[in-house]
PDB file of C-alpha atoms in Angstrom:
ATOM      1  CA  UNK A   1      84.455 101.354 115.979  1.00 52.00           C
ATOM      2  CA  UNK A   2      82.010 104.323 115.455  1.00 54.00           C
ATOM      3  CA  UNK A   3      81.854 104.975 111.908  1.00 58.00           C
ATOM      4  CA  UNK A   4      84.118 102.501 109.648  1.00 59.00           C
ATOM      5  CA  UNK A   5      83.613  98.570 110.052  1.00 55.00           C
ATOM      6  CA  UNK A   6      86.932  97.356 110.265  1.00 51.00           C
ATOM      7  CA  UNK A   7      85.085  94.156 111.777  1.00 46.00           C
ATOM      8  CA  UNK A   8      84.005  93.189 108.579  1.00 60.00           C
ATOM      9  CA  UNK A   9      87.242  91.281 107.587  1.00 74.00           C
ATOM     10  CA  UNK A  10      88.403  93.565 104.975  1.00 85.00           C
ATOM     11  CA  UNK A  11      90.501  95.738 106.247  1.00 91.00           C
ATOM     12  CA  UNK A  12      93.570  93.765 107.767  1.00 94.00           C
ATOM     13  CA  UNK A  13      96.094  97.087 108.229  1.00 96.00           C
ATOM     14  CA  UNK A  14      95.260 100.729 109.277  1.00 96.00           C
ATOM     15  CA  UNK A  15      98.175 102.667 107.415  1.00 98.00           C
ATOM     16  CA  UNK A  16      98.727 106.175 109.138  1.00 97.00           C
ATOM     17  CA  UNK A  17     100.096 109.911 107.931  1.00 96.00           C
ATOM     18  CA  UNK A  18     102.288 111.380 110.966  1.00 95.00           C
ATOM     19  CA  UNK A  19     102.046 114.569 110.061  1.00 93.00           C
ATOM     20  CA  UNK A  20      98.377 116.217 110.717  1.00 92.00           C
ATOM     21  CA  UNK A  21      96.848 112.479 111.609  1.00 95.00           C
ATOM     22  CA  UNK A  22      99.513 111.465 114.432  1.00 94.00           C
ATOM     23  CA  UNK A  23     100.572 114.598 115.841  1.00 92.00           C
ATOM     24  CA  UNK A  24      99.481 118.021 115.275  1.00 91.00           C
ATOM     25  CA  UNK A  25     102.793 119.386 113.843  1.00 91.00           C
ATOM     26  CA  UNK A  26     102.182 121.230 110.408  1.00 90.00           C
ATOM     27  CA  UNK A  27     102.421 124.535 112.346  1.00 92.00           C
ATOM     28  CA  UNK A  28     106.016 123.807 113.222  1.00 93.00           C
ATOM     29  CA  UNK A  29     106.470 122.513 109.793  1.00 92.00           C
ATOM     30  CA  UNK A  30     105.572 126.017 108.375  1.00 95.00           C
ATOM     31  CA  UNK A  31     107.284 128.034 110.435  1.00 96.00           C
ATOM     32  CA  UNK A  32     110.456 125.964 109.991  1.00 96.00           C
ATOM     33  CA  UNK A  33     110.299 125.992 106.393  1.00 97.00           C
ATOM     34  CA  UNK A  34     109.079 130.035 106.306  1.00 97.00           C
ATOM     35  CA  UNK A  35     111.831 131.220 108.461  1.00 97.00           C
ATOM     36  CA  UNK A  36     114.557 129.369 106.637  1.00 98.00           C
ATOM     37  CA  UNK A  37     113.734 129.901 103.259  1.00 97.00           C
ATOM     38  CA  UNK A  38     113.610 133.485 103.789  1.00 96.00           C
ATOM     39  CA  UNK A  39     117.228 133.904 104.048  1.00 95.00           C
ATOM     40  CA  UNK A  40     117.430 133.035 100.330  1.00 97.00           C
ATOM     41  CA  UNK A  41     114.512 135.062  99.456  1.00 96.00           C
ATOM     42  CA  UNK A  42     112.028 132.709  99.112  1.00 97.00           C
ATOM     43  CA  UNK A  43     108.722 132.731 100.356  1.00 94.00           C
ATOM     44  CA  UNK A  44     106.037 130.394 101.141  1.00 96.00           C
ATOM     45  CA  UNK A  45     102.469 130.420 102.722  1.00 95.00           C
ATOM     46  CA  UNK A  46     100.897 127.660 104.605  1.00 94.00           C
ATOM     47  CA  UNK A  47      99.339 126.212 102.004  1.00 92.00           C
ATOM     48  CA  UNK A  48     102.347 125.914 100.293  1.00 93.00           C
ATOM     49  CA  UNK A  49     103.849 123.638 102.699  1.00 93.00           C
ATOM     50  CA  UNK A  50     100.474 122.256 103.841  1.00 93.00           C
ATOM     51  CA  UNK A  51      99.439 121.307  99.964  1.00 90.00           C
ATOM     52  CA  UNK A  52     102.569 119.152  99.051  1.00 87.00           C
ATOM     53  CA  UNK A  53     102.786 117.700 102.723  1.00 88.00           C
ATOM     54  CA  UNK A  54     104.125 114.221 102.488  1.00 85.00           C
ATOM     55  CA  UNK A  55     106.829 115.423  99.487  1.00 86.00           C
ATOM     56  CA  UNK A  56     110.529 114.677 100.471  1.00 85.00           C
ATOM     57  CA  UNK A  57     112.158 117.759 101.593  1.00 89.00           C
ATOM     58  CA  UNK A  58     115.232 117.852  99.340  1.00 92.00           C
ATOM     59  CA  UNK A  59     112.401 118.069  96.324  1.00 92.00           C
ATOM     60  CA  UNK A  60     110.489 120.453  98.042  1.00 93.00           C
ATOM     61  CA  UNK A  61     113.624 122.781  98.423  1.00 95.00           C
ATOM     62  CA  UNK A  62     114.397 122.458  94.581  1.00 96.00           C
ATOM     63  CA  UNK A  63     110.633 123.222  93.733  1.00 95.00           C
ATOM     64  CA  UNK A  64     110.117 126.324  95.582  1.00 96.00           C
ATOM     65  CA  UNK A  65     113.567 127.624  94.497  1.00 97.00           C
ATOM     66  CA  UNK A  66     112.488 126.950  90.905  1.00 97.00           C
ATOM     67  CA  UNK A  67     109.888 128.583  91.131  1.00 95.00           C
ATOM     68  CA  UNK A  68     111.005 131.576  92.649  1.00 96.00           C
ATOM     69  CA  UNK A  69     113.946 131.716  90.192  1.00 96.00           C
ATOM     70  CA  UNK A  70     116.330 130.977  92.616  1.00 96.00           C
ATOM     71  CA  UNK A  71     119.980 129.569  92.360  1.00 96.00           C
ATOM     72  CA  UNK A  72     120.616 126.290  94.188  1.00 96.00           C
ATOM     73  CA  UNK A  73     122.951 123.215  94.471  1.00 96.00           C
ATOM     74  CA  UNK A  74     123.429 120.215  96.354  1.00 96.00           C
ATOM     75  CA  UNK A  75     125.290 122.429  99.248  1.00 97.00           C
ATOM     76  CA  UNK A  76     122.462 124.950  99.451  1.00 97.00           C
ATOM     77  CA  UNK A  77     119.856 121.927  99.582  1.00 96.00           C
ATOM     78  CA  UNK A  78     122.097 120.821 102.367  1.00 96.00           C
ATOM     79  CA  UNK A  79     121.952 123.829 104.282  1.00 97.00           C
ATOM     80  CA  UNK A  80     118.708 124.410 103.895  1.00 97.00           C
ATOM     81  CA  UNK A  81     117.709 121.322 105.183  1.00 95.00           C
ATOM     82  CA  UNK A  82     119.768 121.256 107.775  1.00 95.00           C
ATOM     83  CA  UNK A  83     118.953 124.709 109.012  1.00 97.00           C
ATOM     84  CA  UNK A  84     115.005 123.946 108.549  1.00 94.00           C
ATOM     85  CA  UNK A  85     115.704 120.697 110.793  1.00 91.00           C
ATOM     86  CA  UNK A  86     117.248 122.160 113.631  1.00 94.00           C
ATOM     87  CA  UNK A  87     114.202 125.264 114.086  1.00 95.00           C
ATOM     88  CA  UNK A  88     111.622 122.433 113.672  1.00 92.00           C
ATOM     89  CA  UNK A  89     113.560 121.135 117.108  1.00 90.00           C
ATOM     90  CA  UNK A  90     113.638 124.328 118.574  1.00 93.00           C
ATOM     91  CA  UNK A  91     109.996 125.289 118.004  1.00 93.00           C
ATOM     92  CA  UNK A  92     108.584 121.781 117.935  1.00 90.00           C
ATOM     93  CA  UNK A  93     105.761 121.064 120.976  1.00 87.00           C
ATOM     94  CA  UNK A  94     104.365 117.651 120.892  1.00 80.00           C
ATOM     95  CA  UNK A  95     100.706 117.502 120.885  1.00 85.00           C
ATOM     96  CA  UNK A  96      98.853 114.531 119.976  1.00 87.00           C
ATOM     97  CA  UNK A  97      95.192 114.253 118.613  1.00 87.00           C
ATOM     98  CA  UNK A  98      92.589 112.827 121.015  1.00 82.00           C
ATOM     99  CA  UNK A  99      92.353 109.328 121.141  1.00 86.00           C
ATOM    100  CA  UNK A 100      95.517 108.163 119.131  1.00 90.00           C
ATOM    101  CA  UNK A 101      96.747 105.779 122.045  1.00 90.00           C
ATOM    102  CA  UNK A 102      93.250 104.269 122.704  1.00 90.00           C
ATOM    103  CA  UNK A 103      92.633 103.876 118.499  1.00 91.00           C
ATOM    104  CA  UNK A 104      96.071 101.856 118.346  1.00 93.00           C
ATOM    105  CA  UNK A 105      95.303  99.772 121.737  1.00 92.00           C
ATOM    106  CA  UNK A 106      91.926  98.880 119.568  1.00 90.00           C
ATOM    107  CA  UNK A 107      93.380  98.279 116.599  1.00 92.00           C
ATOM    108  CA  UNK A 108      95.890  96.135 118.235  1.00 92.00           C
ATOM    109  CA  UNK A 109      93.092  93.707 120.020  1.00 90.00           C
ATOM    110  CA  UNK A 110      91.519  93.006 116.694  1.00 89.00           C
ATOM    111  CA  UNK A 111      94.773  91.752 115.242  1.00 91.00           C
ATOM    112  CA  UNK A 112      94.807  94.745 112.686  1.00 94.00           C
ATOM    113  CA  UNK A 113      97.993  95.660 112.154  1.00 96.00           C
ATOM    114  CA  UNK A 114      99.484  99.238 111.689  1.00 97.00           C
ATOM    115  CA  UNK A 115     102.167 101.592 110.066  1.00 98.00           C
ATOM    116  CA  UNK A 116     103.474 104.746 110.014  1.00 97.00           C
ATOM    117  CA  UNK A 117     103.981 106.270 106.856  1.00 96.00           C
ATOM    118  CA  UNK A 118     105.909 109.843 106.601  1.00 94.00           C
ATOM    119  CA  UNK A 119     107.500 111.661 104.184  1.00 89.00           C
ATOM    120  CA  UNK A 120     109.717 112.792 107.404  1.00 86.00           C
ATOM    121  CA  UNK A 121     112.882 111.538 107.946  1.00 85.00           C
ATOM    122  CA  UNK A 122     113.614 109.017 110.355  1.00 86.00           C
ATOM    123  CA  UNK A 123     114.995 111.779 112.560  1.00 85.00           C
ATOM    124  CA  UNK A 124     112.524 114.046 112.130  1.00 81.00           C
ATOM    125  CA  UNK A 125     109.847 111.148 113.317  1.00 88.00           C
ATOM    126  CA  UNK A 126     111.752 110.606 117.058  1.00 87.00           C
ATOM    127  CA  UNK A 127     112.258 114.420 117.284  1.00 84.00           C
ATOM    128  CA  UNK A 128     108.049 114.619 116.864  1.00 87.00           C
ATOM    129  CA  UNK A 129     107.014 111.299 118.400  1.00 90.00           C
ATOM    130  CA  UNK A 130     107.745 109.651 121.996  1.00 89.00           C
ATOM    131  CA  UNK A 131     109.201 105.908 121.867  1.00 91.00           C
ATOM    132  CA  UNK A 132     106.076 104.902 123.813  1.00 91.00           C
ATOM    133  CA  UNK A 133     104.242 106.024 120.260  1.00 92.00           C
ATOM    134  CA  UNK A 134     106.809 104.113 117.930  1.00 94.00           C
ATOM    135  CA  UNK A 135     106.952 101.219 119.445  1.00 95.00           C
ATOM    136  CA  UNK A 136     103.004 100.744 119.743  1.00 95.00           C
ATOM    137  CA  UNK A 137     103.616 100.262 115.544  1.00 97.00           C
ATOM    138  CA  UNK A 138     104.190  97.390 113.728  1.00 97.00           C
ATOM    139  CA  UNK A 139     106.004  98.868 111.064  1.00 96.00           C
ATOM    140  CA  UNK A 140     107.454 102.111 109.905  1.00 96.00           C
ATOM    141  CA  UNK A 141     108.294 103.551 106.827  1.00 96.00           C
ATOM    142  CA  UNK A 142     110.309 107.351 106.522  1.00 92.00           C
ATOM    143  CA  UNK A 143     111.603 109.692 104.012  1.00 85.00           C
ATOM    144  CA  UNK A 144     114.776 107.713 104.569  1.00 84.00           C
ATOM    145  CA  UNK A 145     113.189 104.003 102.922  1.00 78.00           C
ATOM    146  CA  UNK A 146     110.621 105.168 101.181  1.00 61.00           C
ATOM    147  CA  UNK A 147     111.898 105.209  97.938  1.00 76.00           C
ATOM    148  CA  UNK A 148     109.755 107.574  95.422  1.00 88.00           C
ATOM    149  CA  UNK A 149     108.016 109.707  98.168  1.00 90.00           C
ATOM    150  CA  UNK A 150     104.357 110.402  98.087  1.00 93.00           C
ATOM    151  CA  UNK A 151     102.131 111.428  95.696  1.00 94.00           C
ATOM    152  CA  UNK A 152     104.122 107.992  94.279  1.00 94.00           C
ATOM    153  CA  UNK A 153     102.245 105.163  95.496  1.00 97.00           C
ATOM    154  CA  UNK A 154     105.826 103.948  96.727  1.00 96.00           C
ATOM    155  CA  UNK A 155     105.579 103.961 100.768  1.00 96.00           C
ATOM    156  CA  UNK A 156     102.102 102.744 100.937  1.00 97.00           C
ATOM    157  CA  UNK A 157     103.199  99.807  98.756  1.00 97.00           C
ATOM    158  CA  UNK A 158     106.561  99.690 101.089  1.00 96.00           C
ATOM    159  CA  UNK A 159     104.602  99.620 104.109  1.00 97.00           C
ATOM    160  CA  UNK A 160     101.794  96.924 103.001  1.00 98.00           C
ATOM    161  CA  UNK A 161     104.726  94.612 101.822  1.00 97.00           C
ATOM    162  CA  UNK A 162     106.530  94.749 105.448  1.00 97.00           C
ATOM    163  CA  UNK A 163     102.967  93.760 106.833  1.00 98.00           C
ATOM    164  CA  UNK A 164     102.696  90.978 104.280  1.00 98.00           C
ATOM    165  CA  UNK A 165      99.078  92.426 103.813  1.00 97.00           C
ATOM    166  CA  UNK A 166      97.604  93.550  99.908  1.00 97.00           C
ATOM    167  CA  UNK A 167      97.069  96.791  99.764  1.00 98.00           C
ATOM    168  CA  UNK A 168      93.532  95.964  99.082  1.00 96.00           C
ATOM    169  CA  UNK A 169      92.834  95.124 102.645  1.00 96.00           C
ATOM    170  CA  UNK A 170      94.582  98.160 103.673  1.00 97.00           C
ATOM    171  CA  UNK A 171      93.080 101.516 104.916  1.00 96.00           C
ATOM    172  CA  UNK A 172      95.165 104.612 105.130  1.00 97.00           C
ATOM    173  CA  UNK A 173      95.113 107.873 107.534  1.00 97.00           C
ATOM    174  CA  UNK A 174      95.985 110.723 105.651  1.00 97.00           C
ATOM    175  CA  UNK A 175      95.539 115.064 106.012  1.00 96.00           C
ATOM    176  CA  UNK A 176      96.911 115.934 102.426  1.00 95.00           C
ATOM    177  CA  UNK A 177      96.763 115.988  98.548  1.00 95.00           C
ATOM    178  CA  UNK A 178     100.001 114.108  97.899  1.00 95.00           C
ATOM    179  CA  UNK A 179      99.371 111.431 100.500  1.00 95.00           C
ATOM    180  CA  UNK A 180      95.674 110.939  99.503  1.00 97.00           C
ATOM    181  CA  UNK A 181      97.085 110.352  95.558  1.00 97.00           C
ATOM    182  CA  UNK A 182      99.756 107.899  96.734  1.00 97.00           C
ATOM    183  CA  UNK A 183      96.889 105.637  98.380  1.00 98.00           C
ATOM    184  CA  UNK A 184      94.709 105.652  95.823  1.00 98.00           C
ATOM    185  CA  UNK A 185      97.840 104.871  93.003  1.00 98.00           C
ATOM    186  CA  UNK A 186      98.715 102.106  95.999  1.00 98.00           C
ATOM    187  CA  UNK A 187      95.003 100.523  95.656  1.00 97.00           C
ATOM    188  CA  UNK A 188      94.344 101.646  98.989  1.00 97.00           C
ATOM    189  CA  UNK A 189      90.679 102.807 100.712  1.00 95.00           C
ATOM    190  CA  UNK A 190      91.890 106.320 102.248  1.00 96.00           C
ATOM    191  CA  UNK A 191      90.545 107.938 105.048  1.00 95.00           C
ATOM    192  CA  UNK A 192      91.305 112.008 104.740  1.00 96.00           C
ATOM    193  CA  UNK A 193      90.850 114.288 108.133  1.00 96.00           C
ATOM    194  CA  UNK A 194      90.661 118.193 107.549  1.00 96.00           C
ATOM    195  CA  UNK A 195      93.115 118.585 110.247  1.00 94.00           C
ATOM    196  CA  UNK A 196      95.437 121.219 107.473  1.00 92.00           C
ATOM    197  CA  UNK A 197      93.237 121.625 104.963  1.00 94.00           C
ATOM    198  CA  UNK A 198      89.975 122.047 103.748  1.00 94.00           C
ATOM    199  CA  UNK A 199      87.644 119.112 102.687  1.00 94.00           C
ATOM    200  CA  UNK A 200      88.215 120.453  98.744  1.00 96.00           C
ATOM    201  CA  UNK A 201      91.535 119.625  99.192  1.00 95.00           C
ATOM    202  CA  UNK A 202      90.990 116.407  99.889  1.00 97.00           C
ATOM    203  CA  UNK A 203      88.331 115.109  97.616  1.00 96.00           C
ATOM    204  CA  UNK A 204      89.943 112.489  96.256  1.00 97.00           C
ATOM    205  CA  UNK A 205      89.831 110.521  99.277  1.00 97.00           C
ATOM    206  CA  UNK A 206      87.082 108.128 100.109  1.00 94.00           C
ATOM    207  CA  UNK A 207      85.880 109.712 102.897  1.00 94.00           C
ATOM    208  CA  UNK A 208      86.453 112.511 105.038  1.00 95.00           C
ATOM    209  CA  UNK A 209      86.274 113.305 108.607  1.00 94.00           C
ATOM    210  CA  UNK A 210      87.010 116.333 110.893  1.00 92.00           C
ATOM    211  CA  UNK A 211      89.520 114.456 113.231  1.00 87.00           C
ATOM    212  CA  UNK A 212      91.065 111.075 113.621  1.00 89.00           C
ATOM    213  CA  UNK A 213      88.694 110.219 117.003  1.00 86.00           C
ATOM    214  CA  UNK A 214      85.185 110.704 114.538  1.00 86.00           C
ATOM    215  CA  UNK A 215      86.689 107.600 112.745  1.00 85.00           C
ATOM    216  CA  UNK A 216      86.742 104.924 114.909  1.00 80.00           C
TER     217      UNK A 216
END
């Protein structure tokens, strides 16, 4: 490992972000979001969607409605959702940051164990991730059994109990302000990666890199 000493027995899990860590797919994201949200006359930047990454979607719909002073209920939420699902499938193109496969086969000869954790749903995560990538996981934890999505320290926690490891000895992956607060409130040492935002973003983390590969 290049830059972090996960040798040093303190570390026991590597807890990763999908989303801008995994696979490069916050472009889709915005897009998705941007051309659905439209239709109701609501508008959002990248850094809207890039900012609150990690949120569950049926909050994010509410909050950008309220604050455009827009009417919604639970059958617009719906709609939304579902509409914003199936263009993330249509525009969706897998791409995968150097080195991911090689950083879990690693991982996985030092007996560290490893997690996803996404404020995706469970669908979302097969639509943007291979089996092959799944199944080199030990656990995963999704939008769908998360409970309190990030910036609540609720998925980190969810994740480090399925390992049976404290979160003290666990390390997480993430590219955004929500998921960087939900480690920290989970006791966690968090790695952040400018791969959406800028490194002011992301200050609260305890360090920062420019990509996953600089890390290990």
């Amino acid at each position: 490992m290049k830059n972090l000493k996960l040798l040093n027995n303190k570390y026991k899990a590597v807890l990763f972000d999908m989303d801008g860590v995994i696979v490069d797919s916050m472009p889709y994201h915005f897009i998705s979001w941007f051309e659905t949200l439209k239709k109701y006359n609501v508008t959002v930047s990248p850094f809207d969607i890039y900012e609150k990454e990690g949120e569950k979607s049926d909050i994010c719909v509410k909050r950008f409605f309220e604050r455009d002073g827009i009417y919604y209920d639970d059958k617009i939420i719906k709609e939304v959702l579902d509409t914003r699902n199936e263009l993330y499938k249509k525009y969706f193109k897998p791409y995968f940051f150097n080195g991911i496969e090689d950083i879990l086969k690693k991982l996985k000869e030092q007996n560290i164990k490893t997690a996803i954790v996404t404020g995706s749903s469970k669908q979302k995560m097969q639509t943007s991730l291979p089996e092959k990538i799944i199944n080199m996981f030990d656990v995963i934890v999704s939008a769908d059994t998360a409970g309190k999505g990030k910036p609540y320290p609720d998925p980190y926690l969810n994740a480090a109990g399925l390992l049976k490891i404290p979160p003290e000895n666990c390390m997480v992956i993430e590219n955004a302000p929500y998921g960087i607060k939900a480690a920290k409130a989970a006791n966690m040492f968090c790695v952040a990666v400018t791969t959406s935002l800028p490194k002011q973003y992301l200050q609260q983390a305890d360090v920062i890199f420019s990509k996953i590969s600089e890390i290990f």
